[in-house]
């Protein structure tokens, strides 16, 4: 549908209302000049010379920048000063009018513009002649003559300016006329400067005609400088305009105004009458044909480009440029003449190797202006930016779809389900409740670990397909977590929701066949209903998650929410405030568990472990208060408290005459804190502990989270000089090949594998593989959970260097650690020195 445009512009024929009176006044004033006596002799040689000078200066335009505004001006006032001095007023009228006539013919203007320009020139010059007659006669080149000539040239400039303002006001309205008046002051200043230059030239010529040679050299130099400045000005303006265009397209790419902003700016940048965007129909996108036209605020749904030019640019994937200054195919030129088009440039819009459409500019503004060869690469660059912006804009619909849908199973995601819940709970239907059923797929982690993530994805896809096919038609099914699916719909009551949950769970419980493998996948289902269990989506989602967690340990694996399920959550909320007070009052203790070499049982370091004795609840498990610290923003304080205590004990350790190597656990969230390495450096300096005595242990899932977010922090910590260790290795989803890509020094084999070595050949093989490959990568291996002599012997056999576990010691307070160390060491006589070793204590 075309966008209708309103315009206050009038036909060019209305210019005759200004041109006619100007012509009449020119005739009257010129006749008066002919009647008035003038004793000065005429010099036709000078008249011809000044005629040529006027034609040249009228055809040459200089560009200036005043207060960040660009202006175009000529130096016609210079030959005018000379003409008014050397020629009679009537001769000046004839010469200047003839120069205007020649210039307008060369420009091939329309009849209305041609007549207006000639009439205003004749009228202005004849009036200036009358002004000169009214002033004292010119006798020399003194200050009096300066004022007379300045008055004459100023008369021409002001009459010309008034005529231009009048015709623009008549054609385009008072607002346009006022804009010309407001911006005309710099041009008047330039005209005054030109008069001053003309007077200097006049003085030089009066003194000696040989000054013509010097003036010619000066004019040539100024011309070269002006040409260089004009080229620089055009380049600077083009770069600035392209920068503005790129910024505007970036801002408008997502709000549906890209075409309006882009086409308007492209048209202005290329100084064209029309700028057109054409995109052929593609997939679900219809054909697009939009045009920006000069002085029209909106877009039109047609273009002036001949179809043959557009088709050639699209099919041949090359620029089509035709103008008076550019060569072009004769067939295209013929099409331009038939369509009354002066010139055009059509560029294909490329996306990689494919062409997605064309960008077109038609008719350079101004009858004598044409697209130049330098405009082609500029427009090609613009088209490249436009193509990228359009491709991004065309992806908006897809991106919005992806933002609200899960990419694997193509179901609504958590964001979309939350919005749907907001809409559902807003309307209360009589006799119905809004039910939410959360299906948590059990055993998905085992599938991923055993068969790979591809098999896990197939399980999720199959669960999604079964839920979608079995759920009632009015239900909305979505995936809200890695292994969680949510079904929401209106039902009669909570009992009906529970029955539906059982039916759907039964459907999902059917066997899933993957090739020769048959899997039994079970789910735990949490159920909540609105308004019984909450009035907002956030509360409902939180409570249905609690119900699904409780369902895993409930017979039948279906749990309707009840307030008792929030007791653990409330307990953690209570711990949050208590943990803050405990950190403020230094109530947390740090225990130390020794790490020893397995061959000679030397103490090589300790692991720092936080312990909290709650005054009301007793001992709080580290898993609970660490989780509370993570969720309440106290993790940084907790980590620093443990780190400070470890560094202090490392500095003060004197049992073996040296510092104590300490290990501190880091949570995954700490690895994305860009300021943490700097804080570590400050603490090492504060306590005077060497960086190599500090080891940070990070769980495998924290180091290998599927992204590169932890890597910058790990590298910076490595640069500080501390050692890095992968804790609980083997429990995550990574392979051993990841070890060589990590900036770590140590690998700690998870206790679950170490403790099973003596009874499970698979665990033994896993530990053996980790130890062998880690040693090949130059990494230290620490075995966690060493609790028996048999396990110790097996670890020694496979070459593991360091162990940690109850066989050596439980975590101890610092005072007991010193006592333990003193009780375990015994002197061993050596040829040159005494070596203190740990005794094996059953």
Short mmCIF file of C-alpha atoms in Angstrom, two decimals, residues 106-417:
data_model
loop_
_atom_site.label_atom_id
_atom_site.label_comp_id
_atom_site.label_asym_id
_atom_site.label_seq_id
_atom_site.Cartn_x
_atom_site.Cartn_y
_atom_site.Cartn_z
CA UNK A 106 25.55 25.65 -19.95
CA UNK A 107 23.62 24.32 -16.97
CA UNK A 108 20.63 23.34 -19.11
CA UNK A 109 18.12 24.58 -16.56
CA UNK A 110 14.38 24.51 -16.99
CA UNK A 111 12.74 27.54 -18.57
CA UNK A 112 11.39 28.81 -15.25
CA UNK A 113 14.73 28.63 -13.46
CA UNK A 114 16.62 29.99 -16.47
CA UNK A 115 14.33 33.00 -16.71
CA UNK A 116 14.41 33.67 -12.96
CA UNK A 117 18.20 33.62 -12.75
CA UNK A 118 18.65 35.92 -15.75
CA UNK A 119 15.93 38.33 -14.59
CA UNK A 120 17.28 38.64 -11.04
CA UNK A 121 20.80 39.24 -12.38
CA UNK A 122 19.65 41.99 -14.75
CA UNK A 123 17.43 43.64 -12.13
CA UNK A 124 20.08 43.56 -9.40
CA UNK A 125 22.83 44.92 -11.69
CA UNK A 126 20.68 47.71 -13.13
CA UNK A 127 19.63 48.81 -9.63
CA UNK A 128 23.30 48.83 -8.61
CA UNK A 129 24.00 51.08 -11.61
CA UNK A 130 21.36 53.55 -10.43
CA UNK A 131 22.91 53.50 -6.94
CA UNK A 132 26.30 54.37 -8.46
CA UNK A 133 24.74 57.25 -10.42
CA UNK A 134 23.29 58.60 -7.18
CA UNK A 135 26.67 58.52 -5.46
CA UNK A 136 29.61 60.84 -6.17
CA UNK A 137 31.62 59.98 -9.30
CA UNK A 138 34.57 57.62 -9.00
CA UNK A 139 37.88 59.47 -9.34
CA UNK A 140 40.58 57.28 -7.78
CA UNK A 141 41.02 54.09 -5.76
CA UNK A 142 40.91 55.74 -2.37
CA UNK A 143 38.57 54.94 0.54
CA UNK A 144 35.75 56.94 -1.03
CA UNK A 145 35.84 54.70 -4.09
CA UNK A 146 35.88 51.67 -1.81
CA UNK A 147 32.59 52.73 -0.25
CA UNK A 148 30.99 53.45 -3.63
CA UNK A 149 31.98 50.07 -5.09
CA UNK A 150 31.01 48.28 -1.90
CA UNK A 151 27.58 49.93 -2.08
CA UNK A 152 27.16 48.83 -5.70
CA UNK A 153 28.17 45.20 -5.11
CA UNK A 154 26.12 45.05 -1.89
CA UNK A 155 23.07 46.21 -3.85
CA UNK A 156 23.51 43.31 -6.28
CA UNK A 157 24.05 40.82 -3.43
CA UNK A 158 21.04 41.97 -1.39
CA UNK A 159 18.65 42.11 -4.37
CA UNK A 160 19.78 38.63 -5.43
CA UNK A 161 19.35 37.28 -1.89
CA UNK A 162 15.89 38.87 -1.54
CA UNK A 163 14.79 37.42 -4.87
CA UNK A 164 15.95 33.92 -3.86
CA UNK A 165 14.17 34.14 -0.50
CA UNK A 166 11.03 35.37 -2.23
CA UNK A 167 10.89 32.58 -4.80
CA UNK A 168 11.63 29.87 -2.20
CA UNK A 169 8.92 31.26 0.08
CA UNK A 170 6.48 31.28 -2.83
CA UNK A 171 7.39 27.74 -3.93
CA UNK A 172 7.95 25.94 -0.62
CA UNK A 173 6.33 28.04 2.08
CA UNK A 174 7.27 30.59 4.68
CA UNK A 175 9.19 28.07 6.80
CA UNK A 176 11.57 27.30 3.94
CA UNK A 177 12.00 31.00 3.22
CA UNK A 178 12.82 31.70 6.84
CA UNK A 179 15.36 28.88 6.88
CA UNK A 180 17.14 30.41 3.87
CA UNK A 181 17.09 33.83 5.56
CA UNK A 182 18.43 32.40 8.82
CA UNK A 183 21.35 30.65 7.13
CA UNK A 184 22.14 33.49 4.71
CA UNK A 185 24.39 35.54 7.01
CA UNK A 186 27.57 33.50 6.30
CA UNK A 187 27.03 33.93 2.55
CA UNK A 188 26.72 37.70 3.01
CA UNK A 189 29.96 37.71 5.01
CA UNK A 190 31.68 35.74 2.25
CA UNK A 191 30.40 38.27 -0.32
CA UNK A 192 31.83 41.13 1.75
CA UNK A 193 35.18 39.33 1.90
CA UNK A 194 35.09 38.88 -1.87
CA UNK A 195 34.52 42.63 -2.31
CA UNK A 196 37.60 43.30 -0.17
CA UNK A 197 39.66 40.96 -2.35
CA UNK A 198 38.28 42.65 -5.47
CA UNK A 199 39.32 46.06 -4.16
CA UNK A 200 42.85 44.78 -3.54
CA UNK A 201 42.98 43.45 -7.10
CA UNK A 202 41.67 46.80 -8.38
CA UNK A 203 44.36 48.75 -6.53
CA UNK A 204 47.05 46.46 -7.94
CA UNK A 205 45.76 46.91 -11.49
CA UNK A 206 45.48 50.68 -11.19
CA UNK A 207 49.06 50.89 -9.93
CA UNK A 208 50.37 48.75 -12.82
CA UNK A 209 48.82 46.44 -15.33
CA UNK A 210 51.84 44.16 -14.89
CA UNK A 211 50.24 43.05 -11.66
CA UNK A 212 47.99 40.89 -13.83
CA UNK A 213 50.85 38.39 -13.97
CA UNK A 214 51.22 38.25 -10.21
CA UNK A 215 47.48 38.07 -9.73
CA UNK A 216 47.26 35.20 -12.20
CA UNK A 217 49.89 33.24 -10.31
CA UNK A 218 48.10 33.98 -7.03
CA UNK A 219 44.75 32.94 -8.49
CA UNK A 220 46.24 29.69 -9.78
CA UNK A 221 47.70 28.90 -6.36
CA UNK A 222 44.48 29.73 -4.57
CA UNK A 223 42.62 27.59 -7.08
CA UNK A 224 44.83 24.57 -6.40
CA UNK A 225 44.51 25.04 -2.65
CA UNK A 226 40.76 25.46 -2.97
CA UNK A 227 40.50 22.32 -5.06
CA UNK A 228 42.49 20.32 -2.50
CA UNK A 229 40.39 21.71 0.34
CA UNK A 230 37.19 20.93 -1.54
CA UNK A 231 38.33 17.34 -2.06
CA UNK A 232 39.28 17.01 1.60
CA UNK A 233 35.98 18.57 2.64
CA UNK A 234 34.01 16.11 0.50
CA UNK A 235 35.91 13.14 1.92
CA UNK A 236 35.47 14.34 5.48
CA UNK A 237 31.78 14.98 4.98
CA UNK A 238 31.30 11.58 3.34
CA UNK A 239 33.02 9.79 6.22
CA UNK A 240 30.99 11.68 8.80
CA UNK A 241 27.76 10.96 6.94
CA UNK A 242 28.60 7.26 6.62
CA UNK A 243 29.37 7.09 10.32
CA UNK A 244 26.03 8.73 11.14
CA UNK A 245 24.28 6.35 8.73
CA UNK A 246 25.82 3.29 10.39
CA UNK A 247 24.89 4.51 13.87
CA UNK A 248 21.34 5.32 12.80
CA UNK A 249 20.88 1.89 11.21
CA UNK A 250 22.24 0.20 14.33
CA UNK A 251 19.80 2.08 16.56
CA UNK A 252 16.78 1.50 14.31
CA UNK A 253 17.49 -2.10 13.32
CA UNK A 254 15.26 -3.61 15.99
CA UNK A 255 12.33 -1.20 16.16
CA UNK A 256 10.90 -1.48 12.64
CA UNK A 257 12.13 1.92 11.38
CA UNK A 258 15.24 0.69 9.60
CA UNK A 259 13.93 1.35 6.07
CA UNK A 260 12.74 4.88 6.90
CA UNK A 261 15.98 5.91 8.57
CA UNK A 262 18.27 4.15 6.13
CA UNK A 263 16.70 5.34 2.87
CA UNK A 264 16.35 8.93 4.00
CA UNK A 265 19.99 9.14 5.03
CA UNK A 266 21.25 7.33 1.93
CA UNK A 267 19.35 9.74 -0.30
CA UNK A 268 20.78 12.75 1.55
CA UNK A 269 24.31 11.35 1.61
CA UNK A 270 24.30 10.68 -2.14
CA UNK A 271 22.48 13.98 -2.84
CA UNK A 272 19.93 12.12 -4.92
CA UNK A 273 16.29 12.82 -5.63
CA UNK A 274 15.27 9.20 -4.97
CA UNK A 275 16.73 6.35 -2.90
CA UNK A 276 15.07 2.96 -3.36
CA UNK A 277 15.34 -0.39 -1.57
CA UNK A 278 14.19 -3.50 -3.40
CA UNK A 279 14.11 -6.97 -1.83
CA UNK A 280 12.57 -9.86 -3.75
CA UNK A 281 10.17 -12.26 -2.08
CA UNK A 282 12.08 -14.80 0.00
CA UNK A 283 10.52 -17.53 2.10
CA UNK A 284 7.86 -16.00 4.30
CA UNK A 285 9.10 -12.50 3.52
CA UNK A 286 7.13 -10.71 0.74
CA UNK A 287 8.67 -8.46 -1.89
CA UNK A 288 9.76 -5.04 -0.61
CA UNK A 289 9.92 -1.89 -2.75
CA UNK A 290 10.32 1.35 -0.80
CA UNK A 291 11.53 4.76 -1.96
CA UNK A 292 12.59 7.92 -0.15
CA UNK A 293 12.04 11.10 -2.19
CA UNK A 294 13.52 14.51 -1.50
CA UNK A 295 11.29 16.74 0.64
CA UNK A 296 8.86 13.86 1.36
CA UNK A 297 8.83 12.82 5.03
CA UNK A 298 7.71 9.19 4.48
CA UNK A 299 8.35 6.36 2.07
CA UNK A 300 6.70 5.55 -1.26
CA UNK A 301 6.02 2.06 -2.59
CA UNK A 302 7.33 2.68 -6.09
CA UNK A 303 10.69 3.43 -7.64
CA UNK A 304 12.02 5.43 -10.61
CA UNK A 305 14.67 2.84 -11.47
CA UNK A 306 14.05 1.15 -14.87
CA UNK A 307 13.45 -2.59 -14.32
CA UNK A 308 16.25 -3.54 -16.70
CA UNK A 309 18.85 -1.79 -14.51
CA UNK A 310 17.57 -3.48 -11.36
CA UNK A 311 17.43 -6.92 -13.00
CA UNK A 312 20.97 -6.65 -14.35
CA UNK A 313 22.39 -5.58 -11.00
CA UNK A 314 20.57 -8.43 -9.25
CA UNK A 315 21.34 -11.19 -11.75
CA UNK A 316 24.85 -10.17 -12.76
CA UNK A 317 25.81 -9.21 -9.17
CA UNK A 318 27.49 -6.01 -10.28
CA UNK A 319 26.98 -2.27 -9.98
CA UNK A 320 24.99 -0.50 -12.68
CA UNK A 321 25.97 3.18 -12.87
CA UNK A 322 24.79 5.51 -15.67
CA UNK A 323 25.15 9.30 -15.80
CA UNK A 324 26.58 12.11 -17.86
CA UNK A 325 29.99 11.46 -16.26
CA UNK A 326 29.77 7.64 -16.20
CA UNK A 327 29.78 5.19 -19.05
CA UNK A 328 26.94 2.73 -19.15
CA UNK A 329 25.15 0.18 -21.27
CA UNK A 330 23.29 1.79 -24.13
CA UNK A 331 20.22 -0.31 -23.46
CA UNK A 332 20.11 1.00 -19.89
CA UNK A 333 20.67 4.56 -21.13
CA UNK A 334 17.73 4.16 -23.48
CA UNK A 335 15.56 2.94 -20.59
CA UNK A 336 16.61 6.02 -18.59
CA UNK A 337 15.64 8.34 -21.40
CA UNK A 338 12.25 6.64 -21.74
CA UNK A 339 11.64 6.96 -18.02
CA UNK A 340 12.81 10.59 -17.90
CA UNK A 341 15.62 9.62 -15.49
CA UNK A 342 18.81 11.68 -15.58
CA UNK A 343 21.21 9.23 -13.91
CA UNK A 344 21.29 6.38 -11.45
CA UNK A 345 23.45 3.95 -9.49
CA UNK A 346 22.16 0.47 -8.62
CA UNK A 347 24.18 -1.80 -6.33
CA UNK A 348 23.42 -5.41 -5.40
CA UNK A 349 23.02 -6.10 -1.69
CA UNK A 350 25.18 -9.10 -0.87
CA UNK A 351 24.92 -11.58 1.96
CA UNK A 352 28.02 -13.67 1.49
CA UNK A 353 27.90 -14.88 -2.10
CA UNK A 354 24.14 -14.44 -2.43
CA UNK A 355 22.37 -11.26 -3.56
CA UNK A 356 19.37 -10.40 -1.38
CA UNK A 357 18.21 -7.26 -3.22
CA UNK A 358 19.33 -3.90 -4.58
CA UNK A 359 19.91 -0.39 -3.31
CA UNK A 360 19.30 2.38 -5.83
CA UNK A 361 19.77 6.15 -6.06
CA UNK A 362 18.22 8.11 -8.94
CA UNK A 363 18.74 11.67 -10.20
CA UNK A 364 21.54 13.64 -8.63
CA UNK A 365 20.08 16.87 -7.25
CA UNK A 366 20.62 19.88 -9.55
CA UNK A 367 20.12 20.00 -13.28
CA UNK A 368 23.84 20.22 -13.99
CA UNK A 369 24.98 17.78 -11.30
CA UNK A 370 25.65 14.13 -12.07
CA UNK A 371 26.89 11.09 -10.24
CA UNK A 372 30.68 11.00 -10.56
CA UNK A 373 33.08 8.02 -10.69
CA UNK A 374 34.07 8.75 -7.07
CA UNK A 375 30.44 8.26 -5.98
CA UNK A 376 30.42 4.61 -7.08
CA UNK A 377 32.81 3.19 -4.43
CA UNK A 378 31.15 5.36 -1.77
CA UNK A 379 27.73 3.96 -2.67
CA UNK A 380 29.15 0.44 -2.77
CA UNK A 381 30.45 0.87 0.77
CA UNK A 382 27.06 2.19 1.88
CA UNK A 383 25.40 -0.84 0.30
CA UNK A 384 27.66 -3.20 2.23
CA UNK A 385 26.57 -1.60 5.53
CA UNK A 386 22.93 -1.64 4.44
CA UNK A 387 23.12 -5.34 3.49
CA UNK A 388 24.42 -6.24 6.95
CA UNK A 389 21.75 -4.14 8.65
CA UNK A 390 19.00 -5.70 6.55
CA UNK A 391 20.20 -9.23 7.22
CA UNK A 392 20.22 -8.46 10.94
CA UNK A 393 16.76 -6.94 10.68
CA UNK A 394 15.42 -9.96 8.83
CA UNK A 395 16.70 -12.12 11.64
CA UNK A 396 14.67 -10.21 14.20
CA UNK A 397 11.59 -12.39 13.79
CA UNK A 398 13.68 -15.51 14.05
CA UNK A 399 15.55 -14.17 17.05
CA UNK A 400 12.32 -13.29 18.78
CA UNK A 401 11.07 -16.80 18.14
CA UNK A 402 14.30 -18.24 19.49
CA UNK A 403 14.11 -15.96 22.52
CA UNK A 404 10.81 -17.55 23.52
CA UNK A 405 11.41 -21.15 22.42
CA UNK A 406 13.83 -23.89 23.31
CA UNK A 407 16.16 -24.66 20.43
CA UNK A 408 16.34 -28.41 21.04
CA UNK A 409 12.70 -29.42 21.44
CA UNK A 410 11.06 -26.32 19.87
CA UNK A 411 8.82 -25.76 22.87
CA UNK A 412 8.18 -22.48 24.70
CA UNK A 413 10.96 -21.72 27.13
CA UNK A 414 10.82 -20.41 30.68
CA UNK A 415 10.37 -16.79 29.60
CA UNK A 416 7.41 -17.62 27.39
CA UNK A 417 5.86 -19.86 30.02
#
